[in-house]
Amino acid sequence: MFQPSNSLLILNNSLNSIDLFELIFHFEIILCFIKELSIKNNNILILNFINQWLKLESYNITFIEGFSLKHIIVFYELIEEQIANSIIHNIDEKFKIPLTQQMKDSINDIINYYDTENQNQQLISAKAFAFALKRFIYRFLLIDSNIENLNLNIYLLDFTLNLWNDVEEKLIEKLFPTYLLVSHAYNCYNFIVAEIEKTVNERQNNTSASTFRKTSTRTKKFKKFTG
């Protein structure tokens, strides 16, 4: 079965030889052709479709060999995410209003920073929240617009925009902060990412400390036994 993690690995392994901006442009062309031609068979291989309709053989996209049209959206979003990682920091300063400490505390109250298997279903996944914010910033804030003073929930609660991945919509609607403006999105994203990294580091440190204590205990027992 096709998994996003597998495709991301393929994409990352191809970054040295691929211009992602040109690549996403070609994928947009493919999507337009699929729509215009009303293609119904999503099992057509992407490369076969390209060779039949777009004649892009000279462009190096052989890394998608074996994948069909049903994977095209996933690939597009993976490429989009890679591009977003490098350019979302280029937005206008008016979209970089700092969060107050009260905002940060309130955000932490509604977010779960732990892995899925330990996830409290009553809180919003930190990774899902950060992902939605990054996608919003990339799609809406890189162009000159006057939306900085609008409530962020206008966009983040519009699920037709496909900003979220694998979330319970009712939970997002219930918990999403009403006090956040569009101008807070960037620093909200940075804050959540930093908190995720801090949580990961704390867990790693706790694991290391636990391992050290267990090793130390076994060593003491061994010395006592052999002494």
Coordinates of N, CA and C in Angstrom, one line a residue:
M1 N 0.8 -1.2 0.0 CA 0.0 0.0 0.0 C 0.9 1.2 0.0
F2 N 0.4 2.2 -0.7 CA 1.2 3.5 -0.8 C 1.1 4.2 0.5
Q3 N 2.2 4.6 1.1 CA 2.2 5.4 2.3 C 2.9 6.7 2.1
P4 N 2.4 7.8 2.7 CA 3.1 9.1 2.6 C 4.5 9.1 3.0
S5 N 4.9 8.3 4.0 CA 6.2 8.3 4.5 C 7.1 7.7 3.4
N6 N 6.6 6.7 2.7 CA 7.4 6.1 1.6 C 7.7 7.1 0.5
S7 N 6.6 7.8 0.1 CA 6.7 8.8 -1.0 C 7.6 9.9 -0.6
L8 N 7.6 10.3 0.7 CA 8.4 11.4 1.1 C 9.9 11.0 1.1
L9 N 10.2 9.7 1.4 CA 11.5 9.2 1.3 C 12.0 9.2 -0.1
I10 N 11.1 8.8 -1.1 CA 11.5 8.9 -2.5 C 11.8 10.3 -2.9
L11 N 10.9 11.2 -2.5 CA 11.0 12.6 -2.8 C 12.3 13.2 -2.3
N12 N 12.6 12.9 -1.0 CA 13.8 13.4 -0.4 C 15.1 12.9 -1.1
N13 N 15.0 11.7 -1.5 CA 16.2 11.1 -2.2 C 16.4 11.7 -3.6
S14 N 15.4 12.4 -4.1 CA 15.5 12.9 -5.4 C 15.7 14.4 -5.4
L15 N 15.8 15.0 -4.2 CA 15.9 16.5 -4.1 C 17.1 17.1 -4.8
N16 N 18.2 16.4 -4.8 CA 19.5 16.9 -5.4 C 19.4 17.2 -6.9
S17 N 18.5 16.4 -7.5 CA 18.4 16.5 -9.0 C 17.1 17.1 -9.4
I18 N 16.3 17.6 -8.5 CA 14.9 18.1 -8.9 C 14.7 19.5 -8.4
D19 N 14.2 20.4 -9.2 CA 13.8 21.7 -8.9 C 12.3 21.6 -8.4
L20 N 12.1 21.8 -7.1 CA 10.7 21.5 -6.6 C 9.7 22.5 -7.1
F21 N 10.2 23.7 -7.4 CA 9.2 24.7 -7.9 C 8.8 24.4 -9.3
E22 N 9.7 23.9 -10.1 CA 9.4 23.4 -11.4 C 8.5 22.2 -11.3
L23 N 8.9 21.3 -10.4 CA 8.1 20.0 -10.2 C 6.7 20.3 -9.9
I24 N 6.4 21.2 -8.9 CA 5.1 21.4 -8.5 C 4.3 22.1 -9.6
F25 N 5.0 22.9 -10.4 CA 4.3 23.5 -11.6 C 3.8 22.4 -12.6
H26 N 4.7 21.4 -12.8 CA 4.3 20.3 -13.7 C 3.1 19.5 -13.1
F27 N 3.1 19.3 -11.8 CA 2.1 18.6 -11.1 C 0.7 19.4 -11.2
E28 N 0.8 20.7 -11.2 CA -0.4 21.5 -11.3 C -0.9 21.3 -12.7
I29 N 0.0 21.2 -13.7 CA -0.5 21.0 -15.1 C -1.2 19.6 -15.2
I30 N -0.6 18.6 -14.6 CA -1.2 17.3 -14.6 C -2.6 17.3 -14.0
L31 N -2.7 18.0 -12.8 CA -4.0 18.1 -12.2 C -5.0 18.8 -13.1
C32 N -4.6 19.8 -13.8 CA -5.5 20.6 -14.7 C -6.0 19.7 -15.8
F33 N -5.0 18.9 -16.4 CA -5.4 18.0 -17.4 C -6.4 16.9 -17.0
I34 N -6.1 16.4 -15.8 CA -7.0 15.3 -15.2 C -8.4 15.9 -15.1
K35 N -8.5 17.2 -14.6 CA -9.9 17.8 -14.5 C -10.5 18.1 -15.8
E36 N -9.7 18.6 -16.8 CA -10.3 19.0 -18.1 C -10.7 17.8 -18.9
L37 N -9.9 16.7 -18.7 CA -10.2 15.5 -19.5 C -11.2 14.6 -18.8
S38 N -11.6 15.0 -17.6 CA -12.5 14.2 -16.8 C -12.1 12.7 -16.7
I39 N -10.8 12.6 -16.3 CA -10.3 11.2 -16.2 C -10.9 10.5 -15.0
K40 N -11.5 9.3 -15.2 CA -12.2 8.5 -14.2 C -11.3 7.4 -13.7
N41 N -10.4 6.9 -14.5 CA -9.6 5.8 -14.1 C -8.4 6.2 -13.3
N42 N -8.4 6.1 -12.0 CA -7.3 6.6 -11.2 C -6.2 5.6 -11.1
N43 N -6.3 4.4 -11.8 CA -5.2 3.4 -11.8 C -4.2 3.6 -12.9
I44 N -4.5 4.6 -13.8 CA -3.5 4.9 -14.8 C -2.2 5.3 -14.2
L45 N -1.1 4.8 -14.7 CA 0.2 5.2 -14.1 C 0.5 6.6 -14.5
I46 N 1.0 7.4 -13.5 CA 1.3 8.8 -13.8 C 2.2 9.0 -15.0
L47 N 3.3 8.2 -15.1 CA 4.2 8.4 -16.2 C 3.5 8.1 -17.5
N48 N 2.6 7.1 -17.6 CA 1.9 6.8 -18.8 C 1.0 7.9 -19.2
F49 N 0.3 8.5 -18.2 CA -0.5 9.7 -18.4 C 0.3 10.8 -19.0
I50 N 1.4 11.1 -18.4 CA 2.3 12.2 -18.8 C 2.7 12.0 -20.3
N51 N 3.2 10.7 -20.6 CA 3.7 10.5 -21.9 C 2.6 10.6 -23.0
Q52 N 1.3 10.3 -22.6 CA 0.2 10.3 -23.5 C -0.3 11.7 -23.8
W53 N -0.3 12.5 -22.7 CA -1.0 13.8 -22.8 C -0.1 15.0 -22.7
L54 N 1.0 14.9 -22.0 CA 1.8 16.1 -21.7 C 3.1 16.2 -22.3
K55 N 3.7 15.0 -22.7 CA 4.9 15.0 -23.4 C 6.0 15.7 -22.6
L56 N 6.2 15.2 -21.4 CA 7.2 15.8 -20.5 C 8.4 14.9 -20.3
E57 N 8.7 14.0 -21.3 CA 9.7 13.0 -21.1 C 11.1 13.6 -20.8
S58 N 11.3 14.8 -21.2 CA 12.6 15.4 -21.0 C 12.8 15.9 -19.5
Y59 N 11.7 15.9 -18.8 CA 11.8 16.4 -17.4 C 12.0 15.1 -16.5
N60 N 12.9 15.2 -15.6 CA 13.3 14.0 -14.8 C 12.3 13.8 -13.6
I61 N 11.3 13.0 -13.9 CA 10.3 12.7 -12.8 C 10.1 11.2 -12.7
T62 N 11.2 10.5 -13.1 CA 11.1 9.0 -13.1 C 11.0 8.4 -11.7
F63 N 11.2 9.3 -10.6 CA 11.0 8.7 -9.3 C 9.6 8.4 -9.0
I64 N 8.6 8.8 -9.8 CA 7.2 8.4 -9.6 C 6.8 7.2 -10.3
E65 N 7.8 6.5 -10.9 CA 7.5 5.3 -11.7 C 6.8 4.3 -10.8
G66 N 5.7 3.7 -11.3 CA 5.0 2.7 -10.5 C 3.8 3.3 -9.8
F67 N 3.7 4.6 -9.7 CA 2.6 5.2 -9.0 C 1.5 5.7 -10.0
S68 N 0.3 5.6 -9.5 CA -0.8 5.9 -10.4 C -1.5 7.2 -10.1
L69 N -2.5 7.6 -10.9 CA -3.1 8.9 -10.7 C -3.8 9.0 -9.3
K70 N -4.1 7.9 -8.7 CA -4.7 8.0 -7.3 C -3.8 8.5 -6.3
H71 N -2.5 8.6 -6.6 CA -1.5 9.1 -5.7 C -1.1 10.5 -6.0
I72 N -1.7 11.1 -7.0 CA -1.2 12.4 -7.5 C -1.4 13.5 -6.5
I73 N -2.5 13.5 -5.7 CA -2.7 14.5 -4.7 C -1.7 14.4 -3.6
V74 N -1.5 13.2 -3.2 CA -0.5 13.0 -2.1 C 0.9 13.5 -2.5
F75 N 1.3 13.2 -3.7 CA 2.6 13.6 -4.2 C 2.6 15.2 -4.2
Y76 N 1.5 15.7 -4.7 CA 1.5 17.2 -4.8 C 1.6 17.8 -3.5
E77 N 0.9 17.3 -2.5 CA 1.0 17.9 -1.1 C 2.3 17.7 -0.5
L78 N 3.0 16.6 -0.8 CA 4.3 16.3 -0.3 C 5.3 17.3 -0.8
I79 N 5.2 17.6 -2.1 CA 6.1 18.6 -2.8 C 5.8 20.0 -2.2
E80 N 4.5 20.3 -2.0 CA 4.1 21.5 -1.5 C 4.7 21.7 -0.1
E81 N 4.7 20.7 0.7 CA 5.2 20.8 2.1 C 6.7 21.1 2.1
Q82 N 7.4 20.4 1.2 CA 8.9 20.6 1.1 C 9.2 22.0 0.7
I83 N 8.4 22.6 -0.2 CA 8.6 24.0 -0.7 C 8.3 24.9 0.5
A84 N 7.1 24.6 1.2 CA 6.7 25.5 2.3 C 7.8 25.6 3.4
N85 N 8.5 24.5 3.6 CA 9.5 24.5 4.7 C 10.6 25.6 4.4
S86 N 10.8 25.9 3.1 CA 11.9 26.8 2.8 C 11.4 28.2 2.6
I87 N 10.1 28.4 2.4 CA 9.7 29.8 2.0 C 8.7 30.5 2.9
I88 N 8.1 29.7 3.8 CA 7.0 30.4 4.6 C 7.6 31.5 5.5
H89 N 8.9 31.5 5.7 CA 9.5 32.5 6.5 C 9.6 33.9 5.8
N90 N 9.3 33.8 4.5 CA 9.4 35.0 3.7 C 8.2 35.9 3.6
I91 N 7.2 35.6 4.5 CA 6.0 36.3 4.4 C 6.2 37.8 5.0
D92 N 5.2 38.6 4.7 CA 5.3 40.0 5.1 C 5.3 40.1 6.7
E93 N 6.0 41.1 7.2 CA 6.1 41.3 8.6 C 4.8 41.5 9.3
K94 N 3.8 42.0 8.6 CA 2.5 42.2 9.2 C 1.8 40.9 9.6
F95 N 2.3 39.8 9.0 CA 1.8 38.5 9.4 C 2.6 37.8 10.5
K96 N 3.5 38.5 11.1 CA 4.4 38.0 12.1 C 4.2 38.6 13.5
I97 N 3.0 38.9 13.9 CA 2.7 39.5 15.2 C 2.9 38.5 16.3
P98 N 3.7 38.9 17.3 CA 4.1 38.0 18.4 C 2.8 37.5 19.2
L99 N 2.9 36.3 19.8 CA 1.9 35.8 20.7 C 2.2 36.4 22.1
T100 N 1.1 36.7 22.8 CA 1.3 37.0 24.2 C 1.5 35.7 25.0
Q101 N 2.0 35.9 26.2 CA 2.1 34.7 27.1 C 0.8 34.0 27.4
Q102 N -0.2 34.8 27.5 CA -1.6 34.3 27.8 C -2.0 33.4 26.6
M103 N -1.7 33.9 25.3 CA -2.1 33.1 24.2 C -1.3 31.8 24.1
K104 N 0.0 31.8 24.5 CA 0.8 30.6 24.5 C 0.2 29.6 25.5
D105 N -0.1 30.1 26.7 CA -0.7 29.2 27.7 C -2.0 28.6 27.3
S106 N -2.8 29.4 26.6 CA -4.1 29.0 26.1 C -4.0 27.9 25.0
I107 N -3.0 28.1 24.2 CA -2.7 27.2 23.1 C -2.3 25.8 23.7
N108 N -1.4 25.9 24.7 CA -0.9 24.7 25.3 C -2.0 23.9 26.0
D109 N -3.1 24.6 26.4 CA -4.2 24.0 27.1 C -5.0 23.1 26.2
I110 N -5.0 23.4 24.9 CA -5.8 22.6 23.9 C -5.0 21.7 23.0
I111 N -3.7 21.6 23.3 CA -2.9 20.8 22.3 C -2.2 19.6 23.1
N112 N -2.2 18.5 22.4 CA -1.5 17.4 22.9 C -0.2 17.2 22.1
Y113 N 1.0 17.2 22.8 CA 2.3 17.2 22.2 C 2.9 15.8 22.1
Y114 N 2.1 14.8 22.4 CA 2.7 13.4 22.4 C 2.3 12.6 21.2
D115 N 2.8 11.5 21.1 CA 2.6 10.6 19.9 C 1.2 10.2 19.8
T116 N 0.8 9.7 18.6 CA -0.6 9.3 18.4 C -1.1 8.2 19.3
E117 N -0.2 7.2 19.6 CA -0.6 6.1 20.4 C -0.9 6.5 21.8
N118 N -0.4 7.6 22.3 CA -0.7 8.1 23.6 C -1.6 9.3 23.6
Q119 N -2.2 9.6 22.5 CA -2.9 10.8 22.3 C -4.2 10.9 23.1
N120 N -4.4 12.0 23.8 CA -5.6 12.3 24.4 C -6.6 12.8 23.4
Q121 N -7.6 12.1 23.1 CA -8.5 12.4 22.0 C -9.3 13.7 22.3
Q122 N -9.2 14.3 23.5 CA -9.9 15.5 23.8 C -9.1 16.7 23.4
L123 N -7.9 16.5 22.9 CA -7.0 17.6 22.6 C -6.6 17.6 21.1
I124 N -6.2 18.7 20.6 CA -5.8 18.7 19.2 C -4.3 18.3 19.1
S125 N -4.1 17.4 18.1 CA -2.7 17.0 17.9 C -1.8 18.2 17.5
A126 N -0.7 18.3 18.2 CA 0.3 19.4 17.9 C 0.8 19.3 16.5
K127 N 1.1 18.1 16.1 CA 1.6 17.9 14.7 C 0.6 18.3 13.7
A128 N -0.7 17.9 13.9 CA -1.7 18.3 13.0 C -2.0 19.8 12.9
F129 N -1.9 20.4 14.1 CA -2.1 21.9 14.2 C -1.0 22.6 13.4
A130 N 0.2 22.2 13.7 CA 1.4 22.8 13.0 C 1.3 22.6 11.5
F131 N 0.9 21.4 11.1 CA 0.8 21.1 9.7 C -0.2 22.0 9.0
A132 N -1.4 22.2 9.7 CA -2.5 23.0 9.1 C -2.0 24.5 9.0
L133 N -1.3 24.9 10.0 CA -0.8 26.3 10.0 C 0.2 26.5 8.9
K134 N 1.1 25.6 8.8 CA 2.1 25.7 7.7 C 1.5 25.7 6.3
R135 N 0.5 24.9 6.1 CA -0.2 24.8 4.8 C -1.0 26.1 4.6
F136 N -1.6 26.7 5.6 CA -2.3 27.9 5.5 C -1.3 29.1 5.1
I137 N -0.2 29.1 5.9 CA 0.8 30.2 5.6 C 1.2 30.1 4.1
Y138 N 1.6 28.9 3.7 CA 2.1 28.8 2.3 C 1.0 29.1 1.3
R139 N -0.2 28.8 1.5 CA -1.2 29.0 0.5 C -1.8 30.4 0.5
F140 N -1.8 31.1 1.7 CA -2.5 32.3 1.7 C -1.7 33.6 2.1
L141 N -0.5 33.4 2.7 CA 0.2 34.5 3.2 C 1.4 34.9 2.4
L142 N 1.8 34.2 1.4 CA 2.9 34.5 0.6 C 2.6 35.5 -0.5
I143 N 1.3 35.8 -0.6 CA 0.8 36.8 -1.6 C 0.4 38.1 -0.8
D144 N 0.5 39.2 -1.4 CA 0.1 40.5 -0.8 C -1.4 40.5 -0.6
S145 N -1.8 40.6 0.7 CA -3.2 40.6 1.0 C -3.5 41.4 2.2
N146 N -4.7 41.7 2.5 CA -5.0 42.5 3.6 C -5.9 41.8 4.6
I147 N -5.5 40.5 4.9 CA -6.3 39.7 5.7 C -5.7 39.5 7.1
E148 N -4.7 40.3 7.5 CA -4.0 40.1 8.7 C -4.9 40.3 10.0
N149 N -5.9 41.1 9.9 CA -6.7 41.3 11.0 C -8.0 40.5 11.1
L150 N -8.1 39.6 10.2 CA -9.2 38.6 10.2 C -9.0 37.5 11.2
N151 N -10.0 37.0 11.7 CA -9.9 35.8 12.7 C -9.3 34.6 11.9
L152 N -8.4 34.0 12.5 CA -7.7 32.8 11.9 C -8.7 31.7 11.7
N153 N -9.7 31.6 12.6 CA -10.7 30.5 12.5 C -11.5 30.5 11.2
I154 N -11.6 31.7 10.6 CA -12.3 31.8 9.3 C -11.7 30.8 8.3
Y155 N -10.4 30.6 8.3 CA -9.7 29.8 7.4 C -9.5 28.4 8.0
L156 N -9.1 28.3 9.2 CA -8.7 27.0 9.8 C -9.9 26.1 10.1
L157 N -11.1 26.8 10.2 CA -12.3 26.0 10.4 C -13.1 25.7 9.1
D158 N -12.6 26.2 8.0 CA -13.2 25.9 6.7 C -12.5 24.6 6.2
F159 N -13.1 23.5 6.5 CA -12.5 22.2 6.1 C -12.5 21.9 4.6
T160 N -13.2 22.8 3.9 CA -13.2 22.6 2.4 C -11.8 23.0 1.8
L161 N -11.0 23.8 2.7 CA -9.7 24.2 2.2 C -8.6 23.1 2.4
N162 N -9.0 22.0 3.0 CA -8.1 20.9 3.1 C -6.8 21.3 3.8
L163 N -6.9 22.0 4.9 CA -5.7 22.4 5.6 C -5.2 21.4 6.6
W164 N -6.2 20.6 7.1 CA -5.9 19.6 8.1 C -5.8 18.2 7.5
N165 N -5.0 17.4 8.2 CA -4.9 16.0 7.9 C -5.3 15.1 9.0
D166 N -6.3 14.2 8.8 CA -6.6 13.1 9.8 C -7.0 13.7 11.2
V167 N -8.0 14.6 11.2 CA -8.4 15.2 12.5 C -9.9 15.0 12.6
E168 N -10.4 15.1 13.8 CA -11.8 15.1 14.1 C -12.3 16.6 14.0
E169 N -13.1 16.8 13.0 CA -13.5 18.2 12.7 C -14.3 18.8 13.9
K170 N -15.1 18.0 14.5 CA -15.9 18.6 15.7 C -15.0 19.0 16.8
L171 N -13.9 18.3 17.0 CA -12.9 18.6 18.0 C -12.2 19.9 17.7
I172 N -11.9 20.1 16.5 CA -11.2 21.3 16.0 C -12.2 22.5 16.2
E173 N -13.4 22.3 15.8 CA -14.4 23.4 15.9 C -14.6 23.8 17.4
K174 N -14.6 22.8 18.3 CA -14.8 23.0 19.7 C -13.6 23.7 20.4
L175 N -12.4 23.4 20.0 CA -11.2 23.8 20.7 C -10.5 25.0 20.1
F176 N -10.7 25.2 18.8 CA -9.8 26.1 18.1 C -9.9 27.5 18.7
P177 N -8.8 28.1 19.0 CA -8.8 29.4 19.7 C -9.5 30.5 18.8
T178 N -10.4 31.2 19.5 CA -11.1 32.3 18.8 C -10.4 33.6 18.8
Y179 N -9.3 33.7 19.6 CA -8.6 35.0 19.8 C -7.5 35.1 18.8
L180 N -7.2 34.1 18.1 CA -6.0 34.1 17.1 C -6.5 34.8 15.8
L181 N -5.6 35.8 15.4 CA -5.9 36.4 14.1 C -4.9 35.8 13.1
V182 N -5.2 36.1 11.8 CA -4.3 35.7 10.7 C -2.9 36.1 11.0
S183 N -2.7 37.3 11.5 CA -1.4 37.8 11.8 C -0.6 37.0 12.9
H184 N -1.3 36.2 13.6 CA -0.7 35.3 14.6 C -0.3 34.0 14.1
A185 N -0.7 33.6 12.9 CA -0.5 32.3 12.4 C 0.9 31.8 12.3
Y186 N 1.8 32.7 11.8 CA 3.2 32.4 11.7 C 3.9 32.1 13.0
N187 N 3.7 33.0 14.0 CA 4.3 32.8 15.3 C 3.6 31.7 16.1
C188 N 2.4 31.4 15.8 CA 1.7 30.3 16.4 C 2.3 29.0 15.9
Y189 N 2.6 29.0 14.6 CA 3.3 27.8 14.0 C 4.6 27.6 14.6
N190 N 5.4 28.7 14.7 CA 6.8 28.5 15.3 C 6.7 28.1 16.8
F191 N 5.8 28.6 17.5 CA 5.6 28.3 18.9 C 5.3 26.8 19.1
I192 N 4.4 26.3 18.3 CA 4.0 24.9 18.4 C 5.1 24.0 18.0
V193 N 5.8 24.3 16.9 CA 7.0 23.5 16.5 C 8.1 23.5 17.6
A194 N 8.3 24.6 18.2 CA 9.3 24.7 19.3 C 8.9 23.8 20.5
E195 N 7.6 23.8 20.8 CA 7.1 23.0 21.9 C 7.2 21.5 21.6
I196 N 6.9 21.2 20.3 CA 7.0 19.8 19.9 C 8.5 19.3 20.1
E197 N 9.4 20.1 19.6 CA 10.8 19.8 19.8 C 11.2 19.7 21.2
K198 N 10.7 20.6 22.1 CA 11.0 20.5 23.5 C 10.5 19.3 24.1
T199 N 9.3 18.9 23.7 CA 8.7 17.7 24.3 C 9.5 16.4 23.9
V200 N 9.9 16.4 22.6 CA 10.7 15.3 22.1 C 12.0 15.2 22.9
N201 N 12.7 16.3 23.1 CA 14.0 16.3 23.8 C 13.8 15.9 25.2
E202 N 12.7 16.3 25.9 CA 12.4 15.9 27.3 C 12.2 14.4 27.4
R203 N 11.5 13.9 26.4 CA 11.2 12.4 26.4 C 12.5 11.6 26.2
Q204 N 13.4 12.2 25.3 CA 14.6 11.5 25.0 C 15.5 11.5 26.3
N205 N 15.5 12.7 26.9 CA 16.3 12.8 28.2 C 15.8 11.9 29.3
N206 N 14.5 11.8 29.4 CA 13.9 10.9 30.4 C 14.2 9.5 30.1
T207 N 14.2 9.1 28.8 CA 14.5 7.8 28.4 C 16.0 7.4 28.7
S208 N 16.8 8.4 28.4 CA 18.3 8.2 28.7 C 18.5 8.1 30.2
A209 N 17.9 8.9 31.0 CA 18.0 8.9 32.4 C 17.5 7.5 33.0
S210 N 16.4 7.1 32.5 CA 15.8 5.8 32.9 C 16.8 4.7 32.6
T211 N 17.3 4.7 31.4 CA 18.2 3.6 31.0 C 19.5 3.6 31.8
F212 N 20.0 4.8 32.2 CA 21.2 4.9 33.0 C 20.9 4.4 34.4
R213 N 19.7 4.7 35.0 CA 19.4 4.2 36.3 C 19.3 2.7 36.3
K214 N 18.7 2.1 35.3 CA 18.5 0.7 35.2 C 19.9 0.0 35.1
T215 N 20.7 0.6 34.3 CA 22.1 0.0 34.1 C 22.9 0.1 35.4
S216 N 22.8 1.3 36.0 CA 23.5 1.5 37.3 C 23.0 0.5 38.4
T217 N 21.7 0.2 38.4 CA 21.1 -0.7 39.4 C 21.6 -2.1 39.1
R218 N 21.7 -2.5 37.8 CA 22.1 -3.9 37.5 C 23.6 -4.0 37.8
T219 N 24.4 -2.9 37.6 CA 25.8 -3.0 37.9 C 26.1 -3.2 39.4
K220 N 25.3 -2.4 40.2 CA 25.4 -2.6 41.7 C 25.0 -4.0 42.1
K221 N 24.0 -4.5 41.6 CA 23.6 -5.9 41.9 C 24.6 -6.9 41.6
F222 N 25.2 -6.7 40.4 CA 26.3 -7.6 39.9 C 27.5 -7.5 40.8
K223 N 27.9 -6.3 41.2 CA 29.0 -6.2 42.1 C 28.8 -6.8 43.5
K224 N 27.5 -6.6 43.9 CA 27.2 -7.2 45.2 C 27.2 -8.7 45.2
F225 N 26.7 -9.3 44.0 CA 26.7 -10.7 43.9 C 28.1 -11.3 43.7
T226 N 29.0 -10.6 43.0 CA 30.3 -11.1 42.8 C 31.3 -10.7 43.9
G227 N 30.9 -9.7 44.7 CA 31.8 -9.3 45.7 C 31.9 -10.2 46.9

